[in-house]
Amino acid sequence: MKNIIAIILISFSLFSCMNNEVPDVDFGVTTLKTTYKVGDTITFNFAGNPDFISFYPGIAGSDYQFKERTILEGKTQIQFTSYKQNGQQLNSLKLLVSTDFIGTFNKAGLASATWTDITDRAILSTGTDNTASGVIDISEFVKPDKNIFVAFRKTDTQSATLKPNQWTIKNFNLDVKLANESLYPVASIGNAGWLAVDSLNSAIKWSISSTALTCAGGALNSVANEDWIITKALTPLNITPDLAIPIKWVDTKRTESFNYIYKTAGTYELVFVASNQSVYDVKKMEKRITLTITN
């Protein structure tokens, strides 16, 4: 009797395992050619009917080789343009970074942090609009999982002979330069989360727009002034893994083709991932295609 029960249990277990196993993936993908132009509609034709299909086109943010990448490796750098006008005071603009600022955007919060002056790494305007700063390497301040803040500080002294300057900052970008020489964007003039702090003389403050940061000048004998503008907390080396574009779900009907358009010329390694899966089992298949996109 015990042997019969054991046989029944083993048979039931084997049947359950067989019942829970998903079928092997049957999937193929083709396209008419391997070279297209920017703006062409590229049609990928599918064979088979897997439960799920997802697509990595090989562009920034959706590149299969980076689907598990959470930390960037490269040099962190800043670039911007500046414009000094309507004044004669020297050394009135400073570029600073802090790794221990706790995000208290007031005079006391600024004073409690350590700010490193890196102005000498930048080229600043002496009266010409859109003066390029050059590439400013700040890698030594950047570590994974650690915040960094970037700030511009404008100071004016009271003078009967030298007017305070007006300063405008444009085209600010903070990027990580990767091993392949490409730039991974971290923050720009429009999304760096700038906040202004007025430390002295409330009549003068930084103004913020999506394209420029501007701090006004003043007349002769204007009272002394100090104003800061600071980014939000940035962690340049921490990123979210690249994501696939979902094409088919298990509850959708058979998907026979998919269209995609590239906006930039280059050589792209595409990956389609097809899978059958349940709560008990998963089977996957990858199909890779190399495309050349020309202008």
Short mmCIF file of C-alpha atoms in Angstrom, two decimals:
data_model
loop_
_atom_site.label_atom_id
_atom_site.label_comp_id
_atom_site.label_asym_id
_atom_site.label_seq_id
_atom_site.Cartn_x
_atom_site.Cartn_y
_atom_site.Cartn_z
CA MET A 1 0.00 0.00 0.00
CA LYS A 2 2.82 2.38 0.89
CA ASN A 3 4.50 1.66 -2.44
CA ILE A 4 1.29 2.45 -4.31
CA ILE A 5 0.92 5.80 -2.50
CA ALA A 6 4.57 6.67 -3.24
CA ILE A 7 4.08 5.89 -6.92
CA ILE A 8 0.95 8.05 -7.02
CA LEU A 9 2.73 10.98 -5.35
CA ILE A 10 5.73 10.74 -7.69
CA SER A 11 3.44 10.54 -10.71
CA PHE A 12 1.47 13.57 -9.50
CA SER A 13 4.69 15.51 -8.93
CA LEU A 14 6.01 14.68 -12.40
CA PHE A 15 2.67 15.61 -13.95
CA SER A 16 2.66 18.95 -12.08
CA CYS A 17 6.16 19.77 -13.25
CA MET A 18 5.27 18.92 -16.82
CA ASN A 19 2.09 20.97 -16.53
CA ASN A 20 3.93 24.04 -15.23
CA GLU A 21 6.67 24.02 -17.83
CA VAL A 22 6.24 26.63 -20.55
CA PRO A 23 6.92 25.68 -24.18
CA ASP A 24 10.21 26.51 -25.88
CA VAL A 25 10.30 29.90 -27.59
CA ASP A 26 9.60 29.90 -31.32
CA PHE A 27 10.64 33.31 -32.62
CA GLY A 28 12.36 34.89 -35.60
CA VAL A 29 12.85 38.47 -36.80
CA THR A 30 13.85 39.85 -40.20
CA THR A 31 14.06 43.20 -41.96
CA LEU A 32 14.47 43.96 -45.66
CA LYS A 33 18.01 45.35 -45.44
CA THR A 34 20.73 46.35 -43.01
CA THR A 35 21.29 49.95 -44.13
CA TYR A 36 18.68 52.70 -43.80
CA LYS A 37 18.57 56.48 -43.68
CA VAL A 38 17.73 58.70 -40.72
CA GLY A 39 13.95 59.08 -40.65
CA ASP A 40 13.20 55.86 -42.55
CA THR A 41 10.44 53.67 -41.17
CA ILE A 42 12.09 50.29 -40.54
CA THR A 43 9.74 47.32 -40.44
CA PHE A 44 10.76 44.22 -38.48
CA ASN A 45 8.78 41.12 -39.38
CA PHE A 46 8.26 38.42 -36.78
CA ALA A 47 7.88 34.66 -37.02
CA GLY A 48 6.47 32.61 -34.16
CA ASN A 49 4.16 33.75 -31.41
CA PRO A 50 5.94 34.09 -28.04
CA ASP A 51 4.10 35.43 -25.01
CA PHE A 52 6.32 38.51 -24.75
CA ILE A 53 8.50 40.52 -27.14
CA SER A 54 10.68 43.45 -26.09
CA PHE A 55 13.13 45.55 -28.09
CA TYR A 56 16.43 47.28 -27.36
CA PRO A 57 17.19 49.61 -30.32
CA GLY A 58 20.74 50.28 -29.11
CA ILE A 59 20.21 53.98 -28.38
CA ALA A 60 21.07 55.80 -25.14
CA GLY A 61 18.73 54.61 -22.41
CA SER A 62 17.66 51.51 -24.34
CA ASP A 63 20.85 49.58 -25.04
CA TYR A 64 20.86 45.86 -24.22
CA GLN A 65 24.46 45.82 -23.05
CA PHE A 66 23.52 48.26 -20.28
CA LYS A 67 20.32 46.57 -19.09
CA GLU A 68 21.90 45.87 -15.69
CA ARG A 69 24.22 48.89 -15.44
CA THR A 70 23.61 51.07 -12.37
CA ILE A 71 27.00 52.80 -12.08
CA LEU A 72 28.74 54.79 -14.81
CA GLU A 73 32.48 54.67 -15.31
CA GLY A 74 34.06 57.79 -16.76
CA LYS A 75 35.07 61.39 -16.17
CA THR A 76 32.52 63.83 -14.82
CA GLN A 77 32.76 67.20 -16.51
CA ILE A 78 31.04 70.59 -16.74
CA GLN A 79 30.74 73.00 -19.65
CA PHE A 80 28.88 76.30 -19.91
CA THR A 81 29.03 79.72 -21.53
CA SER A 82 29.13 83.06 -19.72
CA TYR A 83 28.63 86.74 -20.42
CA LYS A 84 29.91 89.59 -18.25
CA GLN A 85 28.48 93.01 -19.06
CA ASN A 86 27.85 96.55 -17.79
CA GLY A 87 30.50 96.47 -15.08
CA GLN A 88 34.20 96.58 -14.29
CA GLN A 89 34.65 94.68 -11.04
CA LEU A 90 37.14 91.81 -11.20
CA ASN A 91 36.70 88.26 -9.93
CA SER A 92 33.03 88.78 -9.16
CA LEU A 93 31.90 85.33 -10.31
CA LYS A 94 33.04 82.07 -8.75
CA LEU A 95 32.36 78.44 -9.66
CA LEU A 96 32.22 76.12 -6.64
CA VAL A 97 31.40 72.52 -5.76
CA SER A 98 30.44 70.87 -2.49
CA THR A 99 30.12 67.25 -1.42
CA ASP A 100 28.89 67.92 2.12
CA PHE A 101 26.19 70.54 1.54
CA ILE A 102 23.00 69.07 3.03
CA GLY A 103 20.59 71.00 0.81
CA THR A 104 19.60 73.75 3.24
CA PHE A 105 19.25 76.60 0.77
CA ASN A 106 19.82 79.60 3.03
CA LYS A 107 22.78 81.63 4.26
CA ALA A 108 23.36 79.42 7.30
CA GLY A 109 23.16 76.26 5.21
CA LEU A 110 25.77 77.58 2.78
CA ALA A 111 28.09 78.57 5.60
CA SER A 112 27.90 75.12 7.22
CA ALA A 113 29.14 73.36 4.04
CA THR A 114 32.60 73.07 2.52
CA TRP A 115 32.78 74.71 -0.91
CA THR A 116 35.76 74.19 -3.18
CA ASP A 117 36.54 77.04 -5.56
CA ILE A 118 37.27 75.65 -9.03
CA THR A 119 36.93 78.94 -10.91
CA ASP A 120 40.50 78.69 -12.17
CA ARG A 121 39.50 75.65 -14.22
CA ALA A 122 37.03 77.70 -16.26
CA ILE A 123 37.35 80.42 -18.88
CA LEU A 124 34.98 83.25 -17.95
CA SER A 125 33.72 86.09 -20.09
CA THR A 126 35.59 89.38 -20.01
CA GLY A 127 32.87 91.10 -22.01
CA THR A 128 32.13 88.69 -24.86
CA ASP A 129 28.78 86.93 -25.00
CA ASN A 130 28.69 83.12 -25.00
CA THR A 131 32.29 82.72 -23.86
CA ALA A 132 32.91 78.97 -23.66
CA SER A 133 34.20 77.74 -20.32
CA GLY A 134 36.08 74.82 -21.81
CA VAL A 135 35.81 71.33 -20.35
CA ILE A 136 35.99 71.38 -16.55
CA ASP A 137 36.88 68.01 -15.02
CA ILE A 138 35.32 67.52 -11.57
CA SER A 139 35.88 63.77 -11.34
CA GLU A 140 37.80 63.96 -8.07
CA PHE A 141 34.65 65.21 -6.31
CA VAL A 142 32.35 62.52 -7.68
CA LYS A 143 31.75 59.07 -6.16
CA PRO A 144 28.94 56.53 -6.56
CA ASP A 145 26.00 57.08 -4.20
CA LYS A 146 27.40 60.46 -3.06
CA ASN A 147 25.80 63.85 -3.72
CA ILE A 148 27.55 66.75 -5.33
CA PHE A 149 26.29 70.33 -5.67
CA VAL A 150 27.54 72.86 -8.21
CA ALA A 151 27.16 76.58 -7.52
CA PHE A 152 27.85 79.99 -9.02
CA ARG A 153 28.46 82.79 -6.52
CA LYS A 154 28.35 86.44 -7.55
CA THR A 155 29.78 89.09 -5.26
CA ASP A 156 29.85 92.88 -5.67
CA THR A 157 31.79 95.39 -3.63
CA GLN A 158 30.61 98.94 -3.02
CA SER A 159 32.72 101.21 -5.22
CA ALA A 160 32.57 104.81 -6.41
CA THR A 161 34.62 104.00 -9.52
CA LEU A 162 33.78 100.41 -10.58
CA LYS A 163 30.25 99.31 -11.39
CA PRO A 164 29.11 95.79 -10.44
CA ASN A 165 28.86 93.33 -13.33
CA GLN A 166 25.82 91.60 -14.69
CA TRP A 167 26.50 87.88 -15.26
CA THR A 168 24.62 85.47 -17.51
CA ILE A 169 25.26 81.71 -17.60
CA LYS A 170 23.95 79.65 -20.53
CA ASN A 171 24.47 76.22 -22.10
CA PHE A 172 25.34 74.58 -18.80
CA ASN A 173 25.85 70.83 -19.06
CA LEU A 174 27.16 68.29 -16.58
CA ASP A 175 28.05 64.99 -18.29
CA VAL A 176 29.99 61.82 -17.73
CA LYS A 177 32.48 61.09 -20.52
CA LEU A 178 32.52 57.35 -21.11
CA ALA A 179 35.36 55.15 -22.36
CA ASN A 180 34.01 55.32 -25.92
CA GLU A 181 34.27 59.14 -25.79
CA SER A 182 30.49 59.60 -25.76
CA LEU A 183 28.88 61.90 -23.21
CA TYR A 184 26.21 60.61 -20.84
CA PRO A 185 24.03 63.63 -19.89
CA VAL A 186 23.41 64.15 -16.18
CA ALA A 187 22.14 67.74 -15.88
CA SER A 188 21.59 70.75 -18.11
CA ILE A 189 20.69 74.39 -17.70
CA GLY A 190 17.02 73.49 -17.84
CA ASN A 191 16.86 70.49 -15.49
CA ALA A 192 19.64 70.96 -12.93
CA GLY A 193 17.10 72.06 -10.30
CA TRP A 194 18.66 75.46 -9.66
CA LEU A 195 17.79 77.31 -6.47
CA ALA A 196 18.90 80.86 -5.66
CA VAL A 197 20.11 82.00 -2.25
CA ASP A 198 20.37 85.70 -1.42
CA SER A 199 23.15 86.17 1.12
CA LEU A 200 23.56 89.95 1.03
CA ASN A 201 21.52 92.81 -0.48
CA SER A 202 18.05 91.53 -1.31
CA ALA A 203 17.71 94.02 -4.18
CA ILE A 204 19.90 91.79 -6.39
CA LYS A 205 19.06 88.13 -7.02
CA TRP A 206 19.70 85.40 -9.57
CA SER A 207 16.88 84.86 -12.04
CA ILE A 208 16.32 81.41 -13.50
CA SER A 209 14.85 80.38 -16.84
CA SER A 210 15.00 77.22 -18.93
CA THR A 211 17.84 78.70 -21.01
CA ALA A 212 19.80 81.08 -18.77
CA LEU A 213 20.83 82.09 -15.25
CA THR A 214 21.18 85.86 -14.83
CA CYS A 215 22.27 88.06 -11.96
CA ALA A 216 21.95 91.82 -12.48
CA GLY A 217 24.71 94.35 -12.03
CA GLY A 218 24.33 97.74 -10.42
CA ALA A 219 25.25 101.41 -10.38
CA LEU A 220 28.27 103.12 -8.88
CA ASN A 221 28.16 103.07 -5.10
CA SER A 222 25.67 100.19 -5.06
CA VAL A 223 25.77 98.44 -1.72
CA ALA A 224 27.76 95.23 -1.41
CA ASN A 225 26.07 92.09 -2.64
CA GLU A 226 26.42 88.29 -2.51
CA ASP A 227 24.17 85.85 -4.36
CA TRP A 228 24.37 82.11 -4.97
CA ILE A 229 22.68 79.80 -7.43
CA ILE A 230 23.01 76.08 -6.76
CA THR A 231 22.02 72.84 -8.46
CA LYS A 232 19.92 70.20 -6.81
CA ALA A 233 21.79 67.22 -5.35
CA LEU A 234 23.41 65.34 -8.22
CA THR A 235 24.79 61.78 -8.24
CA PRO A 236 26.40 61.73 -11.70
CA LEU A 237 27.61 58.12 -11.59
CA ASN A 238 24.32 56.58 -10.45
CA ILE A 239 21.89 55.71 -13.22
CA THR A 240 18.89 53.51 -13.85
CA PRO A 241 19.49 50.46 -16.06
CA ASP A 242 18.62 50.82 -19.74
CA LEU A 243 15.07 49.72 -20.51
CA ALA A 244 13.54 47.79 -23.37
CA ILE A 245 10.62 48.94 -25.49
CA PRO A 246 7.71 46.53 -24.89
CA ILE A 247 6.17 45.24 -28.12
CA LYS A 248 3.96 42.29 -27.13
CA TRP A 249 2.34 41.02 -23.93
CA VAL A 250 0.94 37.59 -23.24
CA ASP A 251 -2.65 38.84 -23.42
CA THR A 252 -2.28 40.58 -26.79
CA LYS A 253 -3.01 38.98 -30.13
CA ARG A 254 -0.31 37.68 -32.42
CA THR A 255 2.15 40.44 -33.32
CA GLU A 256 3.53 40.03 -36.82
CA SER A 257 5.61 43.20 -37.25
CA PHE A 258 6.97 46.30 -35.57
CA ASN A 259 8.09 49.69 -36.97
CA TYR A 260 10.91 51.86 -35.67
CA ILE A 261 12.60 55.11 -36.81
CA TYR A 262 16.17 56.17 -35.99
CA LYS A 263 16.80 59.88 -35.60
CA THR A 264 20.60 59.82 -35.59
CA ALA A 265 23.11 58.25 -37.97
CA GLY A 266 25.35 55.48 -36.67
CA THR A 267 25.79 51.74 -36.33
CA TYR A 268 23.31 50.13 -33.96
CA GLU A 269 23.28 46.72 -32.29
CA LEU A 270 19.61 45.79 -31.90
CA VAL A 271 18.33 43.08 -29.62
CA PHE A 272 14.86 41.54 -29.58
CA VAL A 273 14.05 39.45 -26.51
CA ALA A 274 11.21 36.95 -26.83
CA SER A 275 9.95 34.84 -23.95
CA ASN A 276 7.33 32.43 -22.75
CA GLN A 277 6.76 32.55 -19.05
CA SER A 278 4.53 31.69 -16.16
CA VAL A 279 4.83 31.92 -12.40
CA TYR A 280 6.62 28.56 -12.51
CA ASP A 281 8.87 28.77 -15.55
CA VAL A 282 10.41 31.10 -18.11
CA LYS A 283 12.16 30.50 -21.41
CA LYS A 284 13.83 33.24 -23.45
CA MET A 285 15.39 33.76 -26.84
CA GLU A 286 17.42 36.72 -28.14
CA LYS A 287 17.66 37.83 -31.75
CA ARG A 288 20.35 40.35 -32.71
CA ILE A 289 20.58 42.57 -35.79
CA THR A 290 23.21 45.15 -36.73
CA LEU A 291 21.91 48.15 -38.67
CA THR A 292 23.76 51.06 -40.27
CA ILE A 293 21.85 54.35 -40.30
CA THR A 294 23.10 57.06 -42.67
CA ASN A 295 22.19 60.71 -43.18
#
